[in-house]
C-alpha positions as protocol buffer text, in pm:
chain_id: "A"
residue {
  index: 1
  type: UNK
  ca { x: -2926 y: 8832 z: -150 }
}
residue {
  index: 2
  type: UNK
  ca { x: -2788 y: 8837 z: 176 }
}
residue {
  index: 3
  type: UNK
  ca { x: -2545 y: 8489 z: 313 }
}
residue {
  index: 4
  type: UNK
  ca { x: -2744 y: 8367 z: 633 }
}
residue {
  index: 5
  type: UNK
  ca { x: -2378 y: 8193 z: 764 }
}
residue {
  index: 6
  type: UNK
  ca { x: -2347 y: 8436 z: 1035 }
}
residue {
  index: 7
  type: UNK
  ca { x: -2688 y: 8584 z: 1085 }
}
residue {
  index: 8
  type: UNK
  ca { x: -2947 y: 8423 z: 1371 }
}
residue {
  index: 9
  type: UNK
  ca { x: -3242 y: 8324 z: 1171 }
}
residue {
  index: 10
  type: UNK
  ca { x: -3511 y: 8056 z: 1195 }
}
residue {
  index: 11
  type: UNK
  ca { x: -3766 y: 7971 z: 965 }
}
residue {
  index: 12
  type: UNK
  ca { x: -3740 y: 7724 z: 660 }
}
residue {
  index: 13
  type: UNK
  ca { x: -4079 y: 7803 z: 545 }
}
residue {
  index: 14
  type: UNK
  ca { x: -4012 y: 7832 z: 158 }
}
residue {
  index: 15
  type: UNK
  ca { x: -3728 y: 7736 z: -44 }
}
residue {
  index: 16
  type: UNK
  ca { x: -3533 y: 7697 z: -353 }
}
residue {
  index: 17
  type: UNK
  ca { x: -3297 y: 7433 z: -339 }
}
residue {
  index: 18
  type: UNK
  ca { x: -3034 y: 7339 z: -668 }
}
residue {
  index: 19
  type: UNK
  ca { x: -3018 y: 6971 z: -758 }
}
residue {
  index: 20
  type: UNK
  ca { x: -2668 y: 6978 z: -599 }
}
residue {
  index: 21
  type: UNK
  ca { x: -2840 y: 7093 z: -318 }
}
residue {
  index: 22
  type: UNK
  ca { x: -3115 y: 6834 z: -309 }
}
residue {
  index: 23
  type: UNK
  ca { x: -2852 y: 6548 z: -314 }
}
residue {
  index: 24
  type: UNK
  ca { x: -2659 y: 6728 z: -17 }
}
residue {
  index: 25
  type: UNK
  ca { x: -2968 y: 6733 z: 184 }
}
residue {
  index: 26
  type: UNK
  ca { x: -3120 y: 6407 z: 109 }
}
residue {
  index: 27
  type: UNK
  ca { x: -2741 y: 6277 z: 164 }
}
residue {
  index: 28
  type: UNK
  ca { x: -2760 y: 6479 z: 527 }
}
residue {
  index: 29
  type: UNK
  ca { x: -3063 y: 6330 z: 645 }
}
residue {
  index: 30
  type: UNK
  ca { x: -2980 y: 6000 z: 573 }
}
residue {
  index: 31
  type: UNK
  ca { x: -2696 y: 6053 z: 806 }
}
residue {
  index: 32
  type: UNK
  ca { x: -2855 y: 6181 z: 1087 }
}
residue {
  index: 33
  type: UNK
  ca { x: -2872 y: 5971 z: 1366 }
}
residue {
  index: 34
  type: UNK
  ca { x: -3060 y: 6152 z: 1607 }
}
residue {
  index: 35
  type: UNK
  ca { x: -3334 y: 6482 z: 1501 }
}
residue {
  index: 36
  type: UNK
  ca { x: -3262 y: 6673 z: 1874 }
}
residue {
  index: 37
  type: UNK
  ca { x: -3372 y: 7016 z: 1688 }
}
residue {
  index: 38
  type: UNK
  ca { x: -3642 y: 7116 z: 1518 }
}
residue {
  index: 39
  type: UNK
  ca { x: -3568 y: 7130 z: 1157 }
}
residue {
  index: 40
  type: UNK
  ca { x: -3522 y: 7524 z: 1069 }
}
residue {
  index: 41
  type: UNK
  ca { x: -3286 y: 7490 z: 1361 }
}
residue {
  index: 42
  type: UNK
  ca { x: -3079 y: 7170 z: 1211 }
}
residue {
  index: 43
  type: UNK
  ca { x: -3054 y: 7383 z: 900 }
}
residue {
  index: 44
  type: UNK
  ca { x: -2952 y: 7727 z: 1034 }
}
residue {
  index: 45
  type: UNK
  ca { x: -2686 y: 7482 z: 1235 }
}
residue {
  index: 46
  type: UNK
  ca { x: -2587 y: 7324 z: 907 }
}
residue {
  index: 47
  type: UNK
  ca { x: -2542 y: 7672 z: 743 }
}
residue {
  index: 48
  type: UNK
  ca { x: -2345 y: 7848 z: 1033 }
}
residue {
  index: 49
  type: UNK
  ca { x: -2107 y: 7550 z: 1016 }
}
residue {
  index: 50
  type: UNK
  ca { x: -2051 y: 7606 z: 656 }
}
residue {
  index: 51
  type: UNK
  ca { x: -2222 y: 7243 z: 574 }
}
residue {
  index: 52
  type: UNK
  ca { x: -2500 y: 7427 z: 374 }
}
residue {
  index: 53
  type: UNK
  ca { x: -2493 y: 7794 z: 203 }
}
residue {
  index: 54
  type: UNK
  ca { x: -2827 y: 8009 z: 253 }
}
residue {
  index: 55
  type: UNK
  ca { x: -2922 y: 8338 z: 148 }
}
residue {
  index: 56
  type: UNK
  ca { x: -3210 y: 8536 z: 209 }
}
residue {
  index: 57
  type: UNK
  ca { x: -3399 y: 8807 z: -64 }
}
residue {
  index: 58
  type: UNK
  ca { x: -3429 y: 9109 z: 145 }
}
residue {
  index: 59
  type: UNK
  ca { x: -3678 y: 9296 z: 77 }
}
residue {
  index: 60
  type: UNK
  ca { x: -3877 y: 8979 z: 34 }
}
residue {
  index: 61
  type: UNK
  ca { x: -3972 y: 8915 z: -320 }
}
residue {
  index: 62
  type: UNK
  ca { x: -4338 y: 8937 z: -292 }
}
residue {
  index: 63
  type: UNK
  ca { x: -4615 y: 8994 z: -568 }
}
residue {
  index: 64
  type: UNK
  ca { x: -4982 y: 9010 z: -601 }
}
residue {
  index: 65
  type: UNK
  ca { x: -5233 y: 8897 z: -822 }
}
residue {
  index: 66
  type: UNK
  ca { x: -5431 y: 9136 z: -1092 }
}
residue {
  index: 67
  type: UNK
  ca { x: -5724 y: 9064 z: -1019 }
}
């Protein structure tokens, strides 16, 4: 797992987010008074100011089907 706080990424395609973290984010968007940045961008924001941890799999966990 690598911490995304000080890496430039975009993207919040897919996600796991703890119940903690659901709360945090539901509490965060109810606050928001103004969306000025697309939302991958409001996150990595969040994250670089320490608001929200991230982390990346890298390689990607990836698997395909048997069939």
């Amino acid at each position: 797992m690598v911490d995304l706080q000080n890496l430039i990424f975009f993207g919040a395609t897919s996600y796991v987010v703890t119940y903690r973290g659901a709360d945090k984010l539901t509490r965060l968007f109810r606050e928001q008074k103004e969306y000025d940045l697309p939302y991958d961008l409001w996150i990595r924001k969040l994250v670089h100011q320490g608001v929200l941890k991230a982390k990346v799999a890298f390689p990607f966990i990836a698997t395909i089907s048997g069939e």
